[in-house]
Coordinates of C-alpha atoms and ligand atoms in Angstrom, one line a residue:
M18 CA 78.5 29.3 32.3
I19 CA 80.2 25.9 32.3
I20 CA 80.1 23.8 35.4
F21 CA 82.7 21.1 36.4
K22 CA 82.4 18.8 39.3
G23 CA 85.2 17.3 41.4
T24 CA 86.1 16.7 45.1
G25 CA 86.6 19.9 47.2
I26 CA 89.6 20.2 49.5
F27 CA 89.7 22.8 52.3
G28 CA 86.3 24.4 52.4
D29 CA 86.3 27.9 51.0
I30 CA 85.3 29.9 47.9
A31 CA 87.9 31.3 45.5
F32 CA 87.4 33.8 42.7
G33 CA 89.9 34.5 40.0
I34 CA 91.1 34.1 36.4
L35 CA 91.7 30.7 35.1
S36 CA 95.3 29.9 34.3
I37 CA 95.6 26.6 32.5
H38 CA 99.0 25.0 32.9
Q39 CA 99.5 22.5 30.1
E40 CA 102.1 19.8 30.0
N41 CA 104.4 20.6 27.0
F42 CA 106.5 17.6 27.7
E43 CA 105.5 15.7 24.5
S44 CA 106.4 18.6 22.2
V45 CA 110.2 18.6 22.4
N46 CA 111.9 19.3 19.0
K47 CA 114.4 16.9 17.6
R48 CA 117.3 18.4 15.6
K49 CA 120.7 17.3 14.3
V50 CA 123.7 18.9 15.9
S51 CA 127.1 19.4 14.2
N52 CA 129.1 19.9 17.4
V53 CA 128.4 17.0 19.7
E54 CA 130.9 18.1 22.4
E55 CA 129.2 21.6 22.5
E56 CA 125.8 19.8 23.0
I57 CA 127.2 17.7 25.8
K58 CA 128.4 20.9 27.5
R59 CA 124.9 22.4 27.1
Y60 CA 123.5 19.3 28.8
Y61 CA 125.9 19.5 31.7
S62 CA 125.2 23.2 32.3
A63 CA 121.4 22.5 32.3
R64 CA 122.0 19.6 34.6
E65 CA 123.9 21.8 37.1
K66 CA 121.1 24.4 37.0
A67 CA 118.5 21.7 37.6
I68 CA 120.5 20.4 40.6
K69 CA 120.6 24.0 42.0
E70 CA 116.9 24.4 41.5
V71 CA 116.0 21.2 43.3
R72 CA 118.3 22.1 46.2
T73 CA 116.5 25.4 46.5
L74 CA 113.2 23.6 46.5
Y75 CA 114.5 21.2 49.1
E76 CA 115.4 24.1 51.5
K77 CA 112.1 25.8 50.8
A78 CA 110.0 22.7 51.4
L79 CA 112.0 21.9 54.5
N80 CA 111.3 25.4 55.9
D81 CA 107.7 25.6 54.8
F82 CA 106.4 22.1 55.4
G83 CA 109.1 19.9 57.1
A84 CA 111.5 17.1 56.4
A85 CA 109.0 14.5 55.1
E86 CA 107.7 16.9 52.4
A87 CA 111.2 18.0 51.5
E88 CA 112.5 14.5 51.0
I89 CA 111.2 14.2 47.5
F90 CA 113.7 16.9 46.3
A91 CA 116.6 15.0 47.8
V92 CA 115.3 12.0 45.8
H93 CA 115.1 14.2 42.7
E94 CA 118.7 15.3 43.1
M95 CA 119.8 11.7 43.3
M96 CA 117.8 10.9 40.2
I97 CA 119.4 13.7 38.2
K98 CA 122.8 12.5 39.2
D99 CA 122.0 8.9 38.5
K100 CA 124.8 7.5 36.3
D101 CA 122.6 5.2 34.2
Y102 CA 120.3 8.2 33.4
E103 CA 123.2 10.5 32.6
N104 CA 125.0 7.9 30.4
T105 CA 121.9 7.1 28.4
I106 CA 121.5 10.8 27.6
L107 CA 125.1 11.2 26.6
D108 CA 125.0 8.0 24.5
I109 CA 122.0 9.4 22.6
I110 CA 123.6 12.7 21.9
R111 CA 126.8 11.1 20.8
E112 CA 125.4 8.2 18.7
K113 CA 122.5 10.0 17.1
K114 CA 124.2 13.5 17.0
I115 CA 121.0 15.1 18.1
N116 CA 120.1 17.9 20.5
A117 CA 120.3 17.5 24.3
E118 CA 116.5 18.4 24.8
Y119 CA 115.6 15.4 22.7
A120 CA 118.1 13.1 24.3
V121 CA 116.7 14.0 27.8
W122 CA 113.1 13.6 26.6
N123 CA 113.9 10.2 25.0
T124 CA 115.7 9.0 28.1
S125 CA 112.9 10.1 30.3
H126 CA 110.5 8.2 28.1
K127 CA 112.6 5.0 28.3
F128 CA 113.1 5.2 32.1
S129 CA 109.6 6.2 33.0
Q130 CA 108.3 3.3 30.9
I131 CA 110.5 0.9 32.8
F132 CA 109.4 2.3 36.1
S133 CA 105.7 2.2 35.2
K134 CA 105.9 -1.5 34.2
M135 CA 107.5 -2.6 37.5
N136 CA 105.4 -4.6 39.9
D137 CA 105.9 -2.2 42.8
R138 CA 103.9 0.8 43.6
Y139 CA 106.9 2.7 44.9
M140 CA 108.8 2.2 41.7
N141 CA 105.7 3.1 39.6
Q142 CA 105.7 6.5 41.4
R143 CA 109.3 7.1 40.3
A144 CA 108.0 7.3 36.7
A145 CA 106.4 10.6 37.5
D146 CA 109.6 11.7 39.2
V147 CA 111.7 10.9 36.1
R148 CA 109.4 13.0 34.0
D149 CA 109.5 15.8 36.6
I150 CA 113.4 15.9 36.7
S151 CA 113.6 15.6 32.9
Q152 CA 111.2 18.4 32.3
R153 CA 113.2 20.5 34.7
I154 CA 116.4 19.8 32.7
I155 CA 114.6 20.5 29.4
N156 CA 113.3 23.8 30.8
C157 CA 116.9 24.7 31.8
L158 CA 118.1 23.8 28.3
T159 CA 115.4 25.9 26.6
G160 CA 115.3 28.6 29.1
T161 CA 111.5 28.0 29.6
K162 CA 110.2 29.0 33.0
K163 CA 107.3 27.0 34.2
L164 CA 104.0 28.8 33.9
L165 CA 103.5 28.2 37.6
H166 CA 106.1 30.9 38.3
H167 CA 104.3 33.4 36.1
Q168 CA 100.7 33.5 37.3
K169 CA 98.8 36.7 37.3
D170 CA 97.5 37.8 40.7
A171 CA 94.4 35.9 41.9
A172 CA 95.0 33.1 39.4
I173 CA 93.0 29.9 39.7
L174 CA 95.5 27.3 38.5
S175 CA 94.3 24.4 36.5
V176 CA 96.7 21.5 36.1
Q177 CA 96.4 17.8 35.5
D178 CA 98.2 17.1 38.8
L179 CA 100.9 18.8 40.7
T180 CA 104.3 17.4 41.3
P181 CA 105.9 18.1 44.7
S182 CA 108.2 20.6 42.8
D183 CA 105.1 22.5 41.6
V184 CA 103.5 22.6 45.0
S185 CA 106.5 24.0 46.7
S186 CA 107.0 26.7 44.1
L187 CA 103.5 28.0 44.4
N188 CA 103.2 31.6 45.4
R189 CA 100.4 31.7 47.9
R190 CA 99.8 35.4 47.3
K191 CA 99.2 34.9 43.6
V192 CA 97.3 31.6 43.7
A193 CA 93.7 32.0 44.8
G194 CA 92.8 28.4 44.1
L195 CA 93.8 25.2 42.5
I196 CA 92.1 22.8 40.1
L197 CA 93.8 19.4 39.8
S198 CA 91.9 17.5 37.1
K199 CA 93.5 14.2 38.1
G200 CA 94.8 14.5 41.7
S201 CA 93.3 12.5 44.5
E202 CA 92.2 14.0 47.8
Y203 CA 94.9 12.0 49.6
S204 CA 97.7 13.2 47.3
H205 CA 100.6 15.3 48.5
A206 CA 99.2 18.3 46.6
A207 CA 95.8 18.1 48.3
I208 CA 97.3 17.7 51.8
I209 CA 99.6 20.7 51.2
S210 CA 96.8 22.8 49.8
K211 CA 95.0 22.2 53.2
V212 CA 98.1 23.2 55.1
L213 CA 98.5 26.4 52.9
K214 CA 94.7 27.0 53.2
I215 CA 94.3 27.2 49.4
P216 CA 90.8 26.2 48.2
A217 CA 91.2 23.3 45.8
V218 CA 89.1 21.0 43.7
V219 CA 90.6 17.7 42.6
N220 CA 89.6 14.7 40.5
L221 CA 87.3 16.3 37.9
N222 CA 84.5 14.6 36.0
K223 CA 85.8 16.1 32.6
T224 CA 88.7 17.9 31.1
I225 CA 89.0 21.7 31.2
K226 CA 89.6 22.8 27.6
P227 CA 92.5 25.1 26.8
E228 CA 90.2 27.7 25.3
Y229 CA 88.9 28.5 28.8
D230 CA 92.2 29.9 29.8
G231 CA 91.9 33.5 30.9
K232 CA 88.2 33.3 31.7
K233 CA 86.6 34.2 35.0
V234 CA 86.3 31.2 37.3
I235 CA 84.9 30.5 40.8
I236 CA 85.7 27.4 42.7
D237 CA 83.6 26.2 45.6
S238 CA 85.7 23.7 47.5
F239 CA 82.8 23.0 49.9
S240 CA 80.8 21.3 47.1
G241 CA 83.6 20.6 44.6
N242 CA 81.9 22.8 41.9
I243 CA 83.8 24.9 39.5
Y244 CA 82.0 27.6 37.5
I245 CA 83.7 29.0 34.4
D246 CA 82.2 32.2 33.1
P247 CA 79.8 32.3 36.0
D248 CA 76.4 33.9 35.5
E249 CA 75.3 36.8 37.7
E250 CA 73.1 34.7 39.9
T251 CA 75.9 32.2 40.6
E252 CA 78.4 34.9 41.3
K253 CA 76.0 36.5 43.8
R254 CA 75.3 33.1 45.4
M255 CA 79.0 32.4 45.7
L256 CA 79.8 35.8 47.1
K257 CA 77.2 35.2 49.8
K258 CA 78.6 31.8 50.5
K259 CA 82.1 33.3 50.7
E260 CA 80.9 35.9 53.2
E261 CA 79.3 33.2 55.3
A262 CA 82.5 31.2 55.2
D263 CA 84.6 34.2 56.3
K264 CA 82.1 34.9 59.1
R265 CA 82.3 31.2 60.1
Y266 CA 86.1 31.3 60.2
E267 CA 85.9 34.4 62.4
L268 CA 83.4 32.8 64.6
L269 CA 85.6 29.8 64.9
K270 CA 88.3 31.9 66.5
Y271 CA 85.8 32.6 69.4
L272 CA 85.6 28.9 70.0
K273 CA 89.2 28.8 71.3
G274 CA 89.3 27.8 74.9
K275 CA 85.7 26.4 74.9
E276 CA 84.9 22.9 76.1
N277 CA 83.8 20.2 73.6
V278 CA 80.4 19.5 75.1
T279 CA 77.2 18.8 73.3
L280 CA 73.9 20.6 74.1
D281 CA 72.9 17.5 76.2
G282 CA 76.1 17.4 78.1
R283 CA 78.3 14.8 76.3
K284 CA 81.9 15.5 76.3
V285 CA 84.4 14.5 73.7
E286 CA 88.2 15.1 73.4
I287 CA 89.2 16.8 70.1
Y288 CA 92.9 16.1 69.3
A289 CA 95.0 16.7 66.2
N290 CA 97.1 14.5 64.0
L291 CA 100.8 15.3 63.8
N292 CA 102.8 14.2 60.8
N293 CA 105.8 16.3 61.4
P294 CA 107.2 17.9 64.6
S295 CA 107.1 21.3 62.8
E296 CA 103.3 21.2 62.9
I297 CA 103.2 21.5 66.7
E298 CA 102.7 25.3 66.7
D299 CA 99.7 24.9 64.4
I300 CA 98.3 22.2 66.8
L301 CA 98.6 24.5 69.8
E302 CA 97.4 27.5 67.8
N303 CA 94.2 25.7 67.0
D304 CA 93.6 24.8 70.6
S305 CA 93.8 21.1 70.2
G306 CA 93.3 19.1 73.4
G307 CA 96.3 16.8 72.5
I308 CA 97.9 14.8 69.8
G309 CA 95.7 11.8 68.8
L310 CA 98.1 10.4 66.3
F311 CA 101.8 11.1 65.9
R312 CA 102.8 9.3 62.7
S313 CA 106.3 8.6 63.9
E314 CA 107.4 7.0 60.6
F315 CA 108.1 10.5 59.3
L316 CA 111.1 10.6 61.6
Y317 CA 112.5 7.7 59.7
M318 CA 112.1 9.3 56.2
N319 CA 114.4 11.6 54.3
R320 CA 117.6 10.1 55.6
D321 CA 119.9 7.2 54.9
S322 CA 119.8 5.2 58.1
F323 CA 117.5 4.5 61.1
P324 CA 117.4 7.3 63.8
D325 CA 119.1 6.0 66.9
E326 CA 117.5 6.0 70.4
E327 CA 119.1 9.3 71.5
E328 CA 117.9 11.2 68.4
Q329 CA 114.3 9.8 68.8
F330 CA 114.3 10.4 72.5
N331 CA 115.1 14.1 72.0
I332 CA 112.4 14.5 69.4
Y333 CA 109.7 12.8 71.5
K334 CA 110.8 14.7 74.6
N335 CA 110.6 18.0 72.8
I336 CA 107.1 17.3 71.5
V337 CA 105.7 16.2 74.9
Q338 CA 107.3 19.1 76.6
K339 CA 105.7 21.6 74.1
M340 CA 102.4 19.9 74.7
G341 CA 102.6 20.4 78.5
D342 CA 100.1 18.1 80.2
K343 CA 98.2 17.4 77.0
R344 CA 98.1 13.8 75.9
V345 CA 100.5 12.8 73.1
I346 CA 99.6 9.5 71.4
I347 CA 102.7 8.2 69.6
R348 CA 102.1 5.5 67.0
T349 CA 105.0 3.2 66.5
L350 CA 106.7 3.0 63.2
D351 CA 104.2 2.2 60.4
I352 CA 106.3 1.6 57.3
G353 CA 105.6 -0.6 54.3
S354 CA 103.1 -0.3 51.5
D355 CA 103.4 3.3 50.2
K356 CA 105.7 4.4 53.0
R357 CA 109.1 3.1 52.1
L358 CA 112.6 3.8 53.5
D359 CA 115.5 3.8 51.0
Y360 CA 117.8 2.2 53.6
F361 CA 115.5 -0.7 54.5
N362 CA 115.4 -3.8 52.3
F363 CA 111.7 -4.3 51.7
P364 CA 110.7 -7.5 49.9
T365 CA 109.2 -7.2 46.5
E366 CA 105.5 -7.7 46.9
K367 CA 102.6 -8.1 44.5
N368 CA 100.2 -6.5 47.0
P369 CA 102.2 -4.3 49.4
A370 CA 99.1 -2.9 51.1
L371 CA 98.3 -6.5 52.1
G372 CA 101.9 -7.2 52.9
Y373 CA 104.9 -6.3 55.0
R374 CA 103.8 -3.2 56.9
G375 CA 103.1 -1.7 60.3
I376 CA 103.6 -3.9 63.3
R377 CA 104.6 -6.9 61.1
V378 CA 107.8 -5.1 60.2
C379 CA 108.5 -4.2 63.9
L380 CA 107.8 -7.6 65.4
D381 CA 110.1 -9.1 62.7
N382 CA 112.9 -6.6 63.4
P383 CA 113.2 -6.4 67.2
N384 CA 116.2 -4.0 67.1
I385 CA 114.1 -1.3 65.3
F386 CA 111.2 -1.8 67.6
I387 CA 113.1 -1.9 70.9
T388 CA 115.1 1.3 69.9
Q389 CA 111.9 3.2 69.3
L390 CA 110.1 1.9 72.4
R391 CA 113.0 2.7 74.7
A392 CA 113.2 6.3 73.3
I393 CA 109.4 6.7 73.8
Y394 CA 109.6 5.3 77.4
R395 CA 112.5 7.6 78.2
A396 CA 110.5 10.6 76.9
S397 CA 107.5 9.5 79.0
A398 CA 109.2 11.0 82.1
F399 CA 108.7 14.4 80.6
G400 CA 105.0 14.5 79.6
N401 CA 101.7 12.7 79.0
I402 CA 102.5 10.0 76.5
C403 CA 100.4 7.1 75.2
I404 CA 101.7 4.5 72.7
M405 CA 99.7 2.8 70.0
F406 CA 100.5 0.1 67.6
P407 CA 99.5 0.0 63.9
M408 CA 98.0 -2.8 61.7
I409 CA 97.0 -5.2 64.5
I410 CA 95.1 -8.3 63.5
S411 CA 95.3 -10.6 66.6
S412 CA 95.6 -10.6 70.3
D413 CA 98.8 -12.7 70.0
E414 CA 100.5 -9.6 68.4
V415 CA 99.4 -7.5 71.4
K416 CA 100.8 -10.1 73.8
Y417 CA 104.2 -10.1 72.0
I418 CA 104.2 -6.3 72.1
K419 CA 103.5 -6.3 75.8
K420 CA 106.3 -8.7 76.4
Y421 CA 108.7 -6.3 74.7
V422 CA 107.3 -3.4 76.7
E423 CA 107.8 -5.3 80.0
D424 CA 111.4 -6.2 79.1
I425 CA 112.1 -2.6 78.2
K426 CA 110.6 -1.2 81.4
K427 CA 112.7 -3.7 83.4
D428 CA 115.9 -2.7 81.6
L429 CA 115.2 1.0 82.1
A430 CA 114.4 0.5 85.8
D431 CA 117.6 -1.7 86.2
S432 CA 119.6 1.0 84.6
K433 CA 118.0 3.7 86.9
I434 CA 116.7 5.6 83.8
N435 CA 113.6 7.7 84.4
F436 CA 110.3 6.7 82.7
S437 CA 106.6 6.6 83.4
P438 CA 105.7 3.0 84.3
D439 CA 102.0 3.6 83.5
V440 CA 102.1 4.7 79.9
P441 CA 98.7 3.8 78.4
L442 CA 99.0 1.3 75.6
G443 CA 96.6 1.2 72.7
I444 CA 96.1 -0.3 69.3
M445 CA 94.9 1.1 66.0
I446 CA 91.8 -0.6 64.8
E447 CA 92.3 -0.4 61.0
T448 CA 91.8 -3.9 59.9
P449 CA 88.4 -5.6 59.7
A450 CA 89.9 -8.4 61.8
A451 CA 90.8 -6.1 64.7
A452 CA 87.3 -4.5 64.6
I453 CA 85.6 -7.9 64.6
I454 CA 87.6 -9.3 67.5
S455 CA 87.7 -5.9 69.3
D456 CA 85.8 -7.5 72.3
E457 CA 88.8 -9.9 72.8
L458 CA 91.5 -7.2 72.1
A459 CA 89.9 -4.8 74.5
E460 CA 91.0 -7.0 77.4
F461 CA 94.7 -6.4 76.6
V462 CA 94.9 -2.7 75.9
D463 CA 94.0 0.7 77.5
F464 CA 92.4 2.2 74.4
F465 CA 91.6 1.9 70.8
S466 CA 92.1 4.4 68.0
I467 CA 90.2 3.7 64.8
G468 CA 92.2 4.3 61.6
T469 CA 89.3 4.8 59.2
N470 CA 91.6 5.3 56.2
D471 CA 92.9 1.8 56.3
L472 CA 89.7 0.3 57.8
T473 CA 87.9 1.6 54.7
Q474 CA 90.5 0.3 52.3
Y475 CA 90.6 -3.2 53.8
T476 CA 86.8 -3.5 54.5
L477 CA 85.8 -2.3 51.0
A478 CA 88.7 -4.0 49.3
I479 CA 89.6 -0.7 47.6
D480 CA 93.3 0.2 47.6
R481 CA 93.6 3.7 48.9
Q482 CA 96.4 4.6 46.5
N483 CA 94.6 3.3 43.4
S484 CA 92.8 6.2 41.6
I485 CA 91.1 3.7 39.2
V486 CA 88.9 2.4 42.0
G487 CA 89.1 5.6 44.2
K488 CA 85.7 6.7 43.2
L489 CA 84.2 3.5 44.7
S490 CA 85.7 4.2 48.1
N491 CA 83.0 5.3 50.5
P492 CA 84.0 5.7 54.1
H493 CA 80.3 6.3 54.9
H494 CA 79.5 2.8 53.8
K495 CA 77.3 1.1 56.4
A496 CA 79.9 -1.6 56.8
I497 CA 82.4 0.9 58.1
L498 CA 79.9 2.7 60.3
R499 CA 78.7 -0.6 61.8
L500 CA 82.3 -1.7 62.5
I501 CA 83.0 1.6 64.2
K502 CA 79.9 1.2 66.4
M503 CA 80.9 -2.4 67.2
V504 CA 84.4 -1.3 68.3
V505 CA 83.1 1.5 70.5
D506 CA 80.6 -0.9 72.2
N507 CA 83.2 -3.6 72.7
A508 CA 85.7 -1.1 74.2
H509 CA 83.1 0.5 76.5
K510 CA 82.0 -2.9 77.8
M511 CA 85.5 -3.4 79.0
G512 CA 85.8 0.2 80.4
K513 CA 88.3 1.3 77.6
W514 CA 88.2 4.5 75.6
V515 CA 88.0 4.8 71.9
G516 CA 89.2 7.5 69.5
I517 CA 89.1 7.9 65.7
C518 CA 92.2 9.2 64.0
G519 CA 91.5 8.5 60.3
E520 CA 90.3 11.3 58.0
L521 CA 86.7 10.4 58.9
A522 CA 87.1 12.1 62.3
S523 CA 87.2 15.4 60.4
D524 CA 84.0 14.7 58.6
E525 CA 81.5 17.1 60.1
S526 CA 78.6 15.2 58.5
L527 CA 79.4 12.3 60.8
T528 CA 80.3 14.1 64.0
E529 CA 76.8 13.7 65.5
L530 CA 76.8 10.0 64.7
F531 CA 80.2 9.5 66.4
L532 CA 78.9 11.4 69.4
S533 CA 75.8 9.3 69.6
M534 CA 77.9 6.1 69.4
G535 CA 79.9 7.4 72.4
V536 CA 83.3 7.9 70.6
D537 CA 85.5 9.4 73.3
E538 CA 88.1 11.2 71.2
L539 CA 88.3 12.6 67.6
S540 CA 91.8 13.3 66.2
V541 CA 91.6 15.6 63.2
S542 CA 93.8 17.8 61.1
P543 CA 94.9 20.9 63.1
S544 CA 92.8 23.2 60.9
S545 CA 89.6 21.2 61.7
V546 CA 89.8 21.2 65.5
L547 CA 87.7 24.3 65.9
S548 CA 85.1 23.5 63.3
I549 CA 84.6 20.1 64.8
R550 CA 84.3 21.8 68.2
K551 CA 81.6 24.0 66.8
K552 CA 79.7 21.0 65.5
V553 CA 79.9 19.3 68.9
I554 CA 78.7 22.4 70.7
E555 CA 75.7 22.6 68.4
T556 CA 74.7 18.9 68.6
D557 CA 71.9 17.4 70.7
T558 CA 72.6 13.7 70.7
N559 CA 68.9 13.0 71.6
K560 CA 68.0 14.3 68.1
I561 CA 70.2 12.2 65.9
R562 CA 68.9 10.7 62.7
D563 CA 69.2 7.1 62.0
Y564 CA 72.3 6.4 59.9
F565 CA 71.9 2.7 59.5
Ligands
PEP27 C1 94.4 5.2 59.2 O1 94.6 4.2 58.5 O2 93.2 5.7 59.2 C2 95.4 6.0 59.8 C3 95.1 7.0 60.6 O3 96.7 5.7 59.5 P1 97.5 6.1 58.2 O4 96.6 7.1 57.5 O5 98.8 6.7 58.6 O6 97.7 4.8 57.5
MG28 MG1 96.6 3.3 58.8

């Protein structure tokens, strides 16, 4: 038996046959061609096929996951059609009189090198996309189907990392589990594996050798362990763990409709995070008490201009109406850093995570901010809305925001447009600055929501997108836990409530600590609502260990 260790995504056990998907990108043959025009025709026909494939993937991703996840395929189509890319390929075929596969491979290499060297994370990511589209065209030229389309039933796929194309083409009935030797737990692939409920292990400690292909494998995505050629004892132990997990998921269904109260009578709200309006059904299905974070920036993605007030109003209205009287906390546009819009001119920055993002962009661009706030206020007439603002570092920012809000309320009232005048206003606590001055900030707002993803990155000085330092990131670090406690205490002193909406809210090993601190609301992924409820119901806050 060989054991590998990584990070587990979506707790479950999967049994299957290991199917190793190797990148064959480097092994494209180079050959001379006598008929250049014929070769160019071959290229164009493969290009057309590739465009059709990405369009199909776009439709599928849109249907299965939503607009934000589908966007990447629109980008891929644009990249395939890019004139520079196309002309470089044609020039190579013509000048060197060589085959189209090699010309595409060579162009891909050139372009991805250029993208990788750019001083901009967004452009760096495009390097992987160039490789993805080029591999697709090469496959169309050679007639190779990707291995991912040909898995045997109950395959456990092992790949270096998955591109968005791969994720969308997975056949859930055939893929029992996923092993991504490189991927991070915050990657697209990991997030989608949670949505699809596919047990996955990412970011392995060592490489899985090709000779293991076809062997029996078990992945334990609770612990992140992978067992190749498991011995009898391990197999039995895993079967037992799987049975327990299945029973647990069954049990969780009984928790629907139950209150989130600890054994000693403490109540907490358990809400869900919403990234895309299409996830609402999942949120309701899992009996979430509300939406603790609607990442509204996803409405601005996968398009070529800003959504206007009317369009946004209709989307917000639809969401709040579906949620009935449950609270919907809408976070205003949080773009910048890794969340870019093609149609907005971001400055070139050396450190985008420390740069132009979140509220900084909105306060600098009043038209964008006012349009969104007006749409949210208009929707507030139809449900239970709260608004919160991202990336706050000072009370001056909050004062500016409130001035905008007052002007908008006045304009709406003057125009006799319905809205709720008492929409609670909160801020995200996701910078150390905001946590440290939370006593002062509490005066100006109705609530706080702690964004532990960014709070961890900024407190520990570890870029959340950077896989080189990713292993150093530790959201359980005492510094983070102490900051959270400080924020809760400061808010409560001023009679304000506090939620947590970063990934840490879903971490069951900290639920009791958060309860003992008096956190009022936890906003988690929809599939975690019931398991966190179970944890709450089983907790006695009088018996909590010392975390500090
Ligand atoms: C956070 O930073 O914890 C958060 C919830 O915001 P996002 O992950 O969207 O940056
Ligand atoms: Mg954040």
